[in-house]
Short mmCIF file of N, CA and C in Angstrom, two decimals:
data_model
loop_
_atom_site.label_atom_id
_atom_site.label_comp_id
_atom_site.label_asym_id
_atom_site.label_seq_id
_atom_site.Cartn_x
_atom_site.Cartn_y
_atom_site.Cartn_z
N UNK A 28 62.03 48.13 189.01
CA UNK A 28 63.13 48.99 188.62
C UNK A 28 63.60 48.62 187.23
N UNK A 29 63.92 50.11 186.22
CA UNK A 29 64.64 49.23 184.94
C UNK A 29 65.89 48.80 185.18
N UNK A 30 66.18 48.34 183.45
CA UNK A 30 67.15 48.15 183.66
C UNK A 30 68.07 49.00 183.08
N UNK A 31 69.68 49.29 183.19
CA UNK A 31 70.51 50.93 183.15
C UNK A 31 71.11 50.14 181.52
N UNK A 32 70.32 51.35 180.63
CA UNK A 32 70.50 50.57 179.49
C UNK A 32 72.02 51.51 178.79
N UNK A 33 72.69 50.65 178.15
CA UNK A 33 74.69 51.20 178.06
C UNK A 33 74.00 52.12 176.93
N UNK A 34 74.98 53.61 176.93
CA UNK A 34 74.97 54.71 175.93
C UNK A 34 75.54 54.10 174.74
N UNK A 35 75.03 54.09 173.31
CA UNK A 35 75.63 53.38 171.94
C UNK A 35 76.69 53.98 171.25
N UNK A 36 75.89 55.60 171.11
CA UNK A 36 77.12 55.98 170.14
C UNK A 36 77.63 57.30 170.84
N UNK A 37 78.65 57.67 169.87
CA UNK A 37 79.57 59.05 170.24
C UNK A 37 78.92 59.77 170.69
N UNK A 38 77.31 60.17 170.36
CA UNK A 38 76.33 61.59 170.19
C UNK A 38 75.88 61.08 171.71
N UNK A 39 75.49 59.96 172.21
CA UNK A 39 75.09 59.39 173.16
C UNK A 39 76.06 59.42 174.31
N UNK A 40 77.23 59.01 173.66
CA UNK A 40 78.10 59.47 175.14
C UNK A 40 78.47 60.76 175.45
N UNK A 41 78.56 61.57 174.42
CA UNK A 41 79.15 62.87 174.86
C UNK A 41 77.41 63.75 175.20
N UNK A 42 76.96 63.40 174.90
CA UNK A 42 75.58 63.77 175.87
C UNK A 42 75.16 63.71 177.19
N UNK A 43 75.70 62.29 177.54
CA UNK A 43 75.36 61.83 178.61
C UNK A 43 76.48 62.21 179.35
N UNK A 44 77.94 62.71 179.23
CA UNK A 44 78.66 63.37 179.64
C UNK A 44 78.04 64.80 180.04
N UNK A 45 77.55 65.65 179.13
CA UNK A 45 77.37 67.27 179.52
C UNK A 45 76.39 66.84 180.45
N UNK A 46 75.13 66.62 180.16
CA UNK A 46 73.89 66.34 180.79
C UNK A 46 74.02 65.82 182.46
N UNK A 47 75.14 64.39 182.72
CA UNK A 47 76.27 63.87 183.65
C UNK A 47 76.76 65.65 184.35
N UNK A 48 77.27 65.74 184.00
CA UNK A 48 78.41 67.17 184.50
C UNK A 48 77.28 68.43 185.01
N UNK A 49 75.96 68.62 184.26
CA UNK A 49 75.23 69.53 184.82
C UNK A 49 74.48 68.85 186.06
N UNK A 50 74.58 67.87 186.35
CA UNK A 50 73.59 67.36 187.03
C UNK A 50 74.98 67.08 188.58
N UNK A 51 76.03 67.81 188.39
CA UNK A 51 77.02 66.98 189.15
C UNK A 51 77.38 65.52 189.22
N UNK A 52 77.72 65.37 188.09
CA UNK A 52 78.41 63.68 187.59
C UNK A 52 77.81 62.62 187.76
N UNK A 53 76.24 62.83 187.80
CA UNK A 53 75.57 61.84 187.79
C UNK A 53 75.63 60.74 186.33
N UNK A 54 75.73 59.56 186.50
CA UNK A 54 76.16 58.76 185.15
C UNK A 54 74.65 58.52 184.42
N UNK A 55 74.75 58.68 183.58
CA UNK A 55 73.31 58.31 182.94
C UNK A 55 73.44 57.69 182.02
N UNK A 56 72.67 56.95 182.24
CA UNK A 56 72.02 55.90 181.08
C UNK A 56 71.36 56.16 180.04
N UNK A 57 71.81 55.35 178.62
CA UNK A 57 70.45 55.90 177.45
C UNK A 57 68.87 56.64 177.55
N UNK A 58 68.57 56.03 179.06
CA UNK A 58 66.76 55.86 179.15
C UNK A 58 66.85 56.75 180.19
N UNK A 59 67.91 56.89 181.48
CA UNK A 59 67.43 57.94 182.01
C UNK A 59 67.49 59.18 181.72
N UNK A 60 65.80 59.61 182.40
CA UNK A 60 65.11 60.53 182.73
C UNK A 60 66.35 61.84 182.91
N UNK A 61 66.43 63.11 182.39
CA UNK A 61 66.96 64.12 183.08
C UNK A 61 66.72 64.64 183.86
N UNK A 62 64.98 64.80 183.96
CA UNK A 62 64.59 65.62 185.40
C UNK A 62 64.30 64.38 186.77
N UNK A 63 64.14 63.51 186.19
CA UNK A 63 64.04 62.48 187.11
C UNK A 63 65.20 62.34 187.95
N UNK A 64 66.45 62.27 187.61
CA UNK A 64 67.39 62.63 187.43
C UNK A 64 67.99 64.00 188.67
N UNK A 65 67.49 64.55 188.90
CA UNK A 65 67.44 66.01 189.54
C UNK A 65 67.60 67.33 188.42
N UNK A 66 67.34 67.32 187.33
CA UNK A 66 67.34 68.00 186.31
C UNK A 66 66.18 69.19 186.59
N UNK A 67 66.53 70.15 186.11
CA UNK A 67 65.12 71.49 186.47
C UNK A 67 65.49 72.36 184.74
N UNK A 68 64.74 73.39 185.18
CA UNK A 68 65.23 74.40 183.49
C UNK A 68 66.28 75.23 183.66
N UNK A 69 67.09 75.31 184.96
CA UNK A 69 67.78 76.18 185.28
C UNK A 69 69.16 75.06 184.50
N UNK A 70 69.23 74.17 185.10
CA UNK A 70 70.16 73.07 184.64
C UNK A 70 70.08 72.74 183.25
N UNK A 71 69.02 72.32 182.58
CA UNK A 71 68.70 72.68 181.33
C UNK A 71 68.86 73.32 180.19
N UNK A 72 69.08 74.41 180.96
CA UNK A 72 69.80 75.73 179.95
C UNK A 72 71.03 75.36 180.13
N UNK A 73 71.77 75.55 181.29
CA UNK A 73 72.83 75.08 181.64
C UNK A 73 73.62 73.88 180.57
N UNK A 74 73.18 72.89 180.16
CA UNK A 74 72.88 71.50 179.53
C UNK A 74 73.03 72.61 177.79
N UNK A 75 72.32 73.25 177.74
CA UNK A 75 71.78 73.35 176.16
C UNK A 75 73.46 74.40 175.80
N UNK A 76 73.69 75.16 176.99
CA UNK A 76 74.33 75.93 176.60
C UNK A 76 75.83 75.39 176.09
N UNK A 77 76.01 73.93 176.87
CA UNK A 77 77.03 73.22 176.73
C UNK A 77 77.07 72.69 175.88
N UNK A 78 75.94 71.91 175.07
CA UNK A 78 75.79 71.29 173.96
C UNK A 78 75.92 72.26 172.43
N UNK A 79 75.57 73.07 172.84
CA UNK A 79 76.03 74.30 171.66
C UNK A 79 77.04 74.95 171.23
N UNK A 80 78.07 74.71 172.71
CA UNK A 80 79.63 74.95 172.34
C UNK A 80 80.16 73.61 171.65
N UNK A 81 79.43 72.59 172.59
CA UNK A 81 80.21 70.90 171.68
C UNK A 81 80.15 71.07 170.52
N UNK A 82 78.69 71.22 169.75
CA UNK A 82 78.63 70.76 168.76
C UNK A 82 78.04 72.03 167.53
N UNK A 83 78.83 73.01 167.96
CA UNK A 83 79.25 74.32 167.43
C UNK A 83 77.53 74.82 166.83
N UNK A 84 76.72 74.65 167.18
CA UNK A 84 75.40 75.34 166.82
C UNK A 84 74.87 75.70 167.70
N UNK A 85 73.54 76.51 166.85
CA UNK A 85 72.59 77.33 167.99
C UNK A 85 71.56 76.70 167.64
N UNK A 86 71.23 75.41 167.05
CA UNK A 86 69.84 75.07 166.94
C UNK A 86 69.12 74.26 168.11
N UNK A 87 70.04 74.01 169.02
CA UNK A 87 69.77 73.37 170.23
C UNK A 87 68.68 74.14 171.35
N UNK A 88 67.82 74.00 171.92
CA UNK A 88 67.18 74.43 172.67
C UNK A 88 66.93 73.65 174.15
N UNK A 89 66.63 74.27 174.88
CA UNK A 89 65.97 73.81 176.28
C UNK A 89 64.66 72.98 175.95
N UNK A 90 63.71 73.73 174.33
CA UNK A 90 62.78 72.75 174.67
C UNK A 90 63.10 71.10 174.07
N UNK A 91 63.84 71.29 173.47
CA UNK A 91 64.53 69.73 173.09
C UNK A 91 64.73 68.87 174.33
N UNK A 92 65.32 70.08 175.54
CA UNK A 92 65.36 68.63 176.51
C UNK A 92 64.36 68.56 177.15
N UNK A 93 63.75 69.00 176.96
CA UNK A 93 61.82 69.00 177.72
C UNK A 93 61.15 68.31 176.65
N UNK A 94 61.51 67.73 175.25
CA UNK A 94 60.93 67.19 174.56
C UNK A 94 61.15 65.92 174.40
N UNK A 95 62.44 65.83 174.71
CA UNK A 95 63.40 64.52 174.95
C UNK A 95 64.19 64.08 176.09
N UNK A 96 63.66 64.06 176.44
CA UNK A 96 64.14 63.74 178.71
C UNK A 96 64.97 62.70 178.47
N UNK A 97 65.55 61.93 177.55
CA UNK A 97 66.46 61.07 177.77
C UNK A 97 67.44 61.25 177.24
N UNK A 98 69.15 60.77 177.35
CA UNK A 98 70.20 60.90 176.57
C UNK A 98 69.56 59.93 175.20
N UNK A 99 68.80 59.33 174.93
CA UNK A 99 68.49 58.27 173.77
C UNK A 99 68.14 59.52 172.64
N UNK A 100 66.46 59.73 173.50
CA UNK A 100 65.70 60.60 172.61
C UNK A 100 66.41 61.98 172.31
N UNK A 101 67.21 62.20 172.77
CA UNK A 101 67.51 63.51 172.79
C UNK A 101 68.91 63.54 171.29
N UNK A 102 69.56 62.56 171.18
CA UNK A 102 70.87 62.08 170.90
C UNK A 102 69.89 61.81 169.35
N UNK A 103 68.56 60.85 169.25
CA UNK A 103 67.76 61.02 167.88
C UNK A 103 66.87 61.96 167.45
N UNK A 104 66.21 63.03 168.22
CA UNK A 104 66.28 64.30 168.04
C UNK A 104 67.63 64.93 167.42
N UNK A 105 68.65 64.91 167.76
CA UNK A 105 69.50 65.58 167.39
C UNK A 105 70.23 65.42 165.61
N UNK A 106 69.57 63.89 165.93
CA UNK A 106 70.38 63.25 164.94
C UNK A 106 69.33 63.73 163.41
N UNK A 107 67.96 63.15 163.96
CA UNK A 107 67.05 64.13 162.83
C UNK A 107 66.90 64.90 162.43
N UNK A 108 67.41 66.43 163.42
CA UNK A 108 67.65 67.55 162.93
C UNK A 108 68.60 67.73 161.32
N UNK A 109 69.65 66.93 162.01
CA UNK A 109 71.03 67.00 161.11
C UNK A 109 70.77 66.03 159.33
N UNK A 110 69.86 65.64 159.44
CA UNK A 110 69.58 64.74 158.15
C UNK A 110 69.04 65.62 157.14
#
């Protein structure tokens, strides 16, 4: 089993919050998995649609979280976009 590695920054927690809240308040960790997780594409969208009101854009997609299954990867995806 790993180990539940702590969320670092702001982009990381308020991720792991929406992502948390679609999944019914499951707490997640940097590394966990979303679909592992009980995550599907229905939830997903769900997830993207929330993240697009947070963080006032439309460049967010579903396949981002199919590209990045974790609050980590997903949080430096996001962050690369923005550079």
């Amino acid at each position: 089993s790993r180990a539940h590695r702590a969320l670092v920054t702001s982009l990381e927690c308020a991720l792991a919050d929406i992502l948390g809240g679609v999944l019914d308040s499951v707490a997640l960790g940097a590394d966990d998995d979303f679909f592992a997780c009980g995550g599907d594409s229905v939830l997903a969208t769900q997830a993207v649609s929330r993240i697009r009101t947070w963080l006032d854009t439309s460049t967010v997609a579903v396949a981002d979280i199919f590209g990045a299954r974790t609050v980590s990867a997903l949080a430096e995806r996001l962050t690369a976009r923005d550079e």
